[in-house]
């Protein structure tokens, strides 16, 4: 969770520190509606990953998925989590430290790619790799313009409902990342980063569920447990009613394309 929303969370922390939390009641789902949807859900799936990333103590990432919601947290039932409303296509990033909720609505990626992305991958089968729930685990190395960006052991065809849900989540974030790309200096743009987070955010999920993966930034995670018939308490899918809500769009001033270095 830390890795995938790090840019969004950084903006949220700055905003909260400046006292700029805006009220956005319409963006928050009603608690009773959440409970009703959860009660009507099909089986809930829980995945648990061990995560390592640079500059952060190792932690666990728990992903809980049903037909209505996705919840991502650090294996805790507390108020630090990401909630995805799959019906509304909205991501809510909840911060207990700041009593705030960052709201990210899905929007199309209309920003043109600033460079050509030549996608390729290497695939190899390890005959000694054990199957997971009857599915073969295959090694993929995903490349962009010849550079290895992501390395993953993927259980092909495992939990396709989960990979679809995670694809939806990543596409919501992609639209938000794309809307701020113009503010990133050209010399700081990275082909792996733009491919992964904006222009092809679910590329690796097209082949199956990653059970072990690492990327160009040093982020690594490994699946340690999953349960496709997990009992989820309805409160896990509720947003704290007292928390303030805001979106990055409410705080961001669009870059002036006519402006240039040295302009008044």
Short mmCIF file of C-alpha atoms in Angstrom, two decimals:
data_model
loop_
_atom_site.label_atom_id
_atom_site.label_comp_id
_atom_site.label_asym_id
_atom_site.label_seq_id
_atom_site.Cartn_x
_atom_site.Cartn_y
_atom_site.Cartn_z
CA UNK A 1 0.00 0.00 0.00
CA UNK A 2 2.83 2.42 0.85
CA UNK A 3 4.43 2.04 -2.55
CA UNK A 4 1.48 2.41 -4.88
CA UNK A 5 -0.03 5.52 -3.30
CA UNK A 6 3.18 7.17 -2.14
CA UNK A 7 2.81 10.20 -4.41
CA UNK A 8 -0.84 10.71 -3.55
CA UNK A 9 -0.21 10.30 0.16
CA UNK A 10 2.68 12.78 0.08
CA UNK A 11 0.36 15.41 -1.34
CA UNK A 12 -2.26 14.56 1.26
CA UNK A 13 0.19 15.00 4.15
CA UNK A 14 1.30 18.40 2.88
CA UNK A 15 -2.28 19.52 2.48
CA UNK A 16 -3.28 18.38 5.93
CA UNK A 17 -0.26 20.10 7.45
CA UNK A 18 -1.40 23.34 5.84
CA UNK A 19 -4.94 22.95 7.15
CA UNK A 20 -6.38 22.65 3.64
CA UNK A 21 -8.60 19.65 4.19
CA UNK A 22 -11.81 20.24 2.27
CA UNK A 23 -15.20 18.78 3.01
CA UNK A 24 -16.48 16.53 0.25
CA UNK A 25 -19.47 14.74 1.73
CA UNK A 26 -20.92 13.73 -1.63
CA UNK A 27 -17.82 11.68 -2.43
CA UNK A 28 -18.18 9.45 0.63
CA UNK A 29 -20.38 6.38 0.48
CA UNK A 30 -23.13 6.13 3.08
CA UNK A 31 -22.24 3.72 5.91
CA UNK A 32 -25.57 1.88 5.69
CA UNK A 33 -25.18 1.53 1.92
CA UNK A 34 -21.74 0.04 2.49
CA UNK A 35 -23.14 -2.50 4.93
CA UNK A 36 -25.98 -3.43 2.58
CA UNK A 37 -23.57 -4.00 -0.30
CA UNK A 38 -21.24 -6.10 1.83
CA UNK A 39 -24.13 -8.24 3.06
CA UNK A 40 -25.10 -8.92 -0.54
CA UNK A 41 -21.51 -9.72 -1.57
CA UNK A 42 -20.29 -12.94 -3.03
CA UNK A 43 -17.39 -14.71 -1.33
CA UNK A 44 -14.68 -12.36 -0.11
CA UNK A 45 -11.03 -13.08 -0.90
CA UNK A 46 -8.11 -12.09 1.32
CA UNK A 47 -4.49 -11.97 0.17
CA UNK A 48 -1.54 -11.32 2.49
CA UNK A 49 1.85 -10.16 1.21
CA UNK A 50 5.21 -9.57 2.88
CA UNK A 51 6.57 -6.28 1.56
CA UNK A 52 10.06 -4.77 1.45
CA UNK A 53 10.85 -1.37 0.01
CA UNK A 54 13.77 1.05 0.35
CA UNK A 55 13.79 3.25 3.44
CA UNK A 56 10.85 1.49 5.12
CA UNK A 57 10.70 -1.26 7.71
CA UNK A 58 9.34 -4.52 6.22
CA UNK A 59 5.60 -4.77 6.61
CA UNK A 60 2.59 -6.82 5.53
CA UNK A 61 0.02 -5.72 2.98
CA UNK A 62 -3.46 -7.22 3.19
CA UNK A 63 -5.80 -7.02 0.21
CA UNK A 64 -9.49 -7.82 0.78
CA UNK A 65 -11.69 -8.09 -2.31
CA UNK A 66 -15.38 -8.71 -2.96
CA UNK A 67 -17.70 -7.67 -5.78
CA UNK A 68 -18.35 -4.24 -4.23
CA UNK A 69 -15.07 -3.19 -2.62
CA UNK A 70 -11.32 -3.55 -2.32
CA UNK A 71 -9.63 -2.77 0.98
CA UNK A 72 -5.83 -2.51 1.21
CA UNK A 73 -4.18 -2.15 4.61
CA UNK A 74 -1.18 -3.31 6.64
CA UNK A 75 -2.96 -6.34 8.09
CA UNK A 76 -4.82 -4.14 10.55
CA UNK A 77 -8.49 -3.30 11.04
CA UNK A 78 -7.67 0.29 11.97
CA UNK A 79 -8.22 3.58 10.14
CA UNK A 80 -5.14 3.57 7.90
CA UNK A 81 -6.27 1.93 4.69
CA UNK A 82 -7.24 2.33 1.06
CA UNK A 83 -10.86 1.59 0.11
CA UNK A 84 -11.95 1.19 -3.49
CA UNK A 85 -15.66 1.48 -4.29
CA UNK A 86 -15.80 -0.69 -7.39
CA UNK A 87 -19.29 0.41 -8.39
CA UNK A 88 -18.47 4.13 -8.27
CA UNK A 89 -14.86 3.64 -9.39
CA UNK A 90 -13.54 5.79 -6.55
CA UNK A 91 -10.47 5.31 -4.35
CA UNK A 92 -10.49 6.57 -0.76
CA UNK A 93 -7.09 6.79 0.96
CA UNK A 94 -7.71 7.03 4.69
CA UNK A 95 -5.11 8.51 7.08
CA UNK A 96 -5.65 8.03 10.80
CA UNK A 97 -2.75 10.39 11.65
CA UNK A 98 -4.46 13.29 9.89
CA UNK A 99 -8.13 12.32 10.31
CA UNK A 100 -8.50 12.76 6.55
CA UNK A 101 -9.57 10.94 3.42
CA UNK A 102 -8.04 11.56 0.01
CA UNK A 103 -10.68 10.99 -2.69
CA UNK A 104 -9.58 9.85 -6.15
CA UNK A 105 -12.27 9.59 -8.83
CA UNK A 106 -11.61 7.60 -11.97
CA UNK A 107 -10.82 9.71 -15.00
CA UNK A 108 -9.53 8.71 -18.44
CA UNK A 109 -5.86 9.00 -19.26
CA UNK A 110 -5.95 11.68 -21.96
CA UNK A 111 -2.37 12.87 -21.54
CA UNK A 112 -0.35 11.84 -24.61
CA UNK A 113 2.64 9.63 -23.92
CA UNK A 114 5.74 11.88 -23.88
CA UNK A 115 7.86 9.14 -25.44
CA UNK A 116 7.50 5.84 -27.25
CA UNK A 117 7.09 2.79 -25.04
CA UNK A 118 8.31 -0.44 -26.65
CA UNK A 119 6.91 -3.21 -24.47
CA UNK A 120 8.40 -6.69 -24.30
CA UNK A 121 8.84 -9.47 -21.78
CA UNK A 122 10.88 -12.59 -21.13
CA UNK A 123 9.03 -15.66 -19.93
CA UNK A 124 10.47 -18.84 -18.47
CA UNK A 125 9.01 -21.91 -16.81
CA UNK A 126 10.72 -23.32 -13.72
CA UNK A 127 9.87 -27.00 -13.65
CA UNK A 128 10.72 -27.10 -9.93
CA UNK A 129 8.31 -24.32 -9.02
CA UNK A 130 5.30 -25.78 -7.17
CA UNK A 131 1.80 -25.11 -8.45
CA UNK A 132 -0.52 -22.87 -6.47
CA UNK A 133 -4.09 -24.10 -6.32
CA UNK A 134 -3.39 -26.15 -9.45
CA UNK A 135 -1.99 -23.19 -11.41
CA UNK A 136 1.52 -23.07 -12.86
CA UNK A 137 3.86 -20.37 -11.57
CA UNK A 138 5.79 -18.72 -14.41
CA UNK A 139 8.66 -16.24 -14.29
CA UNK A 140 8.10 -12.98 -16.21
CA UNK A 141 10.47 -10.06 -16.74
CA UNK A 142 8.58 -7.06 -18.12
CA UNK A 143 10.64 -4.59 -20.13
CA UNK A 144 10.18 -1.09 -21.52
CA UNK A 145 12.46 0.08 -24.31
CA UNK A 146 14.73 -2.86 -23.52
CA UNK A 147 15.03 -2.02 -19.82
CA UNK A 148 13.84 -4.55 -17.22
CA UNK A 149 11.21 -2.75 -15.13
CA UNK A 150 9.32 -5.47 -13.30
CA UNK A 151 10.21 -9.04 -12.34
CA UNK A 152 7.37 -11.32 -11.29
CA UNK A 153 6.53 -14.92 -10.50
CA UNK A 154 2.94 -15.20 -11.74
CA UNK A 155 0.40 -17.94 -11.06
CA UNK A 156 -1.23 -18.04 -14.47
CA UNK A 157 -5.02 -18.02 -14.29
CA UNK A 158 -5.16 -17.89 -10.48
CA UNK A 159 -7.95 -15.77 -8.94
CA UNK A 160 -8.90 -13.94 -12.13
CA UNK A 161 -11.61 -12.07 -10.20
CA UNK A 162 -8.86 -10.58 -8.03
CA UNK A 163 -6.64 -9.56 -10.93
CA UNK A 164 -9.66 -7.84 -12.51
CA UNK A 165 -10.33 -5.92 -9.29
CA UNK A 166 -6.70 -4.87 -8.94
CA UNK A 167 -6.71 -3.77 -12.58
CA UNK A 168 -9.67 -1.48 -11.85
CA UNK A 169 -7.80 0.00 -8.87
CA UNK A 170 -4.64 0.66 -10.84
CA UNK A 171 -6.57 2.33 -13.67
CA UNK A 172 -8.18 4.74 -11.20
CA UNK A 173 -4.75 5.71 -9.88
CA UNK A 174 -3.40 5.96 -13.44
CA UNK A 175 -5.85 8.72 -14.26
CA UNK A 176 -4.76 10.69 -11.20
CA UNK A 177 -1.06 10.22 -11.96
CA UNK A 178 -1.62 11.27 -15.56
CA UNK A 179 -3.33 14.49 -14.47
CA UNK A 180 -0.17 15.56 -12.62
CA UNK A 181 2.40 14.38 -15.17
CA UNK A 182 2.75 17.87 -16.64
CA UNK A 183 4.17 19.02 -13.30
CA UNK A 184 7.02 16.49 -13.46
CA UNK A 185 10.17 17.91 -15.13
CA UNK A 186 11.11 16.11 -18.35
CA UNK A 187 14.52 15.07 -16.97
CA UNK A 188 12.84 13.35 -14.03
CA UNK A 189 10.42 11.26 -16.08
CA UNK A 190 11.17 7.56 -16.12
CA UNK A 191 9.90 5.17 -18.79
CA UNK A 192 9.39 2.34 -16.28
CA UNK A 193 7.52 4.61 -13.90
CA UNK A 194 5.24 6.10 -16.55
CA UNK A 195 4.48 2.69 -18.04
CA UNK A 196 3.75 1.10 -14.66
CA UNK A 197 1.69 3.90 -13.13
CA UNK A 198 0.04 5.64 -16.09
CA UNK A 199 0.04 4.17 -19.57
CA UNK A 200 0.03 0.38 -18.90
CA UNK A 201 -0.84 0.08 -15.19
CA UNK A 202 -2.24 -3.46 -15.30
CA UNK A 203 0.20 -4.94 -17.78
CA UNK A 204 1.44 -7.68 -15.43
CA UNK A 205 -2.06 -8.57 -14.26
CA UNK A 206 -3.07 -9.69 -17.75
CA UNK A 207 -1.13 -12.93 -17.23
CA UNK A 208 -2.30 -13.95 -13.77
CA UNK A 209 -1.78 -13.21 -10.09
CA UNK A 210 1.73 -12.14 -9.02
CA UNK A 211 2.86 -14.26 -6.08
CA UNK A 212 6.32 -12.73 -5.95
CA UNK A 213 7.40 -9.49 -7.61
CA UNK A 214 9.96 -6.72 -7.59
CA UNK A 215 10.40 -3.54 -9.59
CA UNK A 216 12.91 -0.93 -10.74
CA UNK A 217 12.50 1.10 -7.52
CA UNK A 218 13.55 -1.71 -5.17
CA UNK A 219 10.00 -2.58 -4.10
CA UNK A 220 9.47 -6.30 -3.41
CA UNK A 221 6.55 -8.34 -2.19
CA UNK A 222 5.74 -12.01 -1.75
CA UNK A 223 2.38 -13.71 -1.25
CA UNK A 224 2.38 -15.55 2.07
CA UNK A 225 -1.30 -16.47 2.38
CA UNK A 226 -4.65 -16.23 0.64
CA UNK A 227 -8.20 -17.29 1.43
CA UNK A 228 -10.88 -17.16 -1.26
CA UNK A 229 -13.70 -17.73 1.23
CA UNK A 230 -12.74 -15.18 3.87
CA UNK A 231 -15.23 -13.76 6.35
CA UNK A 232 -15.03 -9.95 6.32
CA UNK A 233 -16.68 -7.73 8.92
CA UNK A 234 -18.82 -5.04 7.23
CA UNK A 235 -17.04 -2.31 9.23
CA UNK A 236 -13.87 -2.97 7.21
CA UNK A 237 -15.57 -1.30 4.26
CA UNK A 238 -16.81 1.78 6.13
CA UNK A 239 -15.17 5.21 6.00
CA UNK A 240 -14.68 7.15 9.25
CA UNK A 241 -17.62 9.55 9.29
CA UNK A 242 -15.77 12.32 11.14
CA UNK A 243 -12.76 12.47 8.82
CA UNK A 244 -12.38 15.41 6.43
CA UNK A 245 -12.30 14.65 2.71
CA UNK A 246 -10.44 16.27 -0.15
CA UNK A 247 -9.08 15.56 -3.60
CA UNK A 248 -5.83 16.53 -5.27
CA UNK A 249 -7.80 18.25 -8.03
CA UNK A 250 -9.21 20.70 -5.48
CA UNK A 251 -5.70 21.73 -4.49
CA UNK A 252 -3.78 21.63 -7.78
CA UNK A 253 -3.28 24.68 -9.98
CA UNK A 254 -2.89 23.50 -13.60
CA UNK A 255 0.50 24.21 -15.15
CA UNK A 256 0.48 27.08 -17.67
CA UNK A 257 1.67 25.59 -20.97
CA UNK A 258 2.61 29.09 -22.19
CA UNK A 259 4.91 29.70 -19.26
CA UNK A 260 8.63 29.14 -19.70
CA UNK A 261 11.70 29.46 -17.45
CA UNK A 262 12.27 33.13 -16.75
CA UNK A 263 8.67 34.15 -17.52
CA UNK A 264 7.12 36.75 -15.23
#
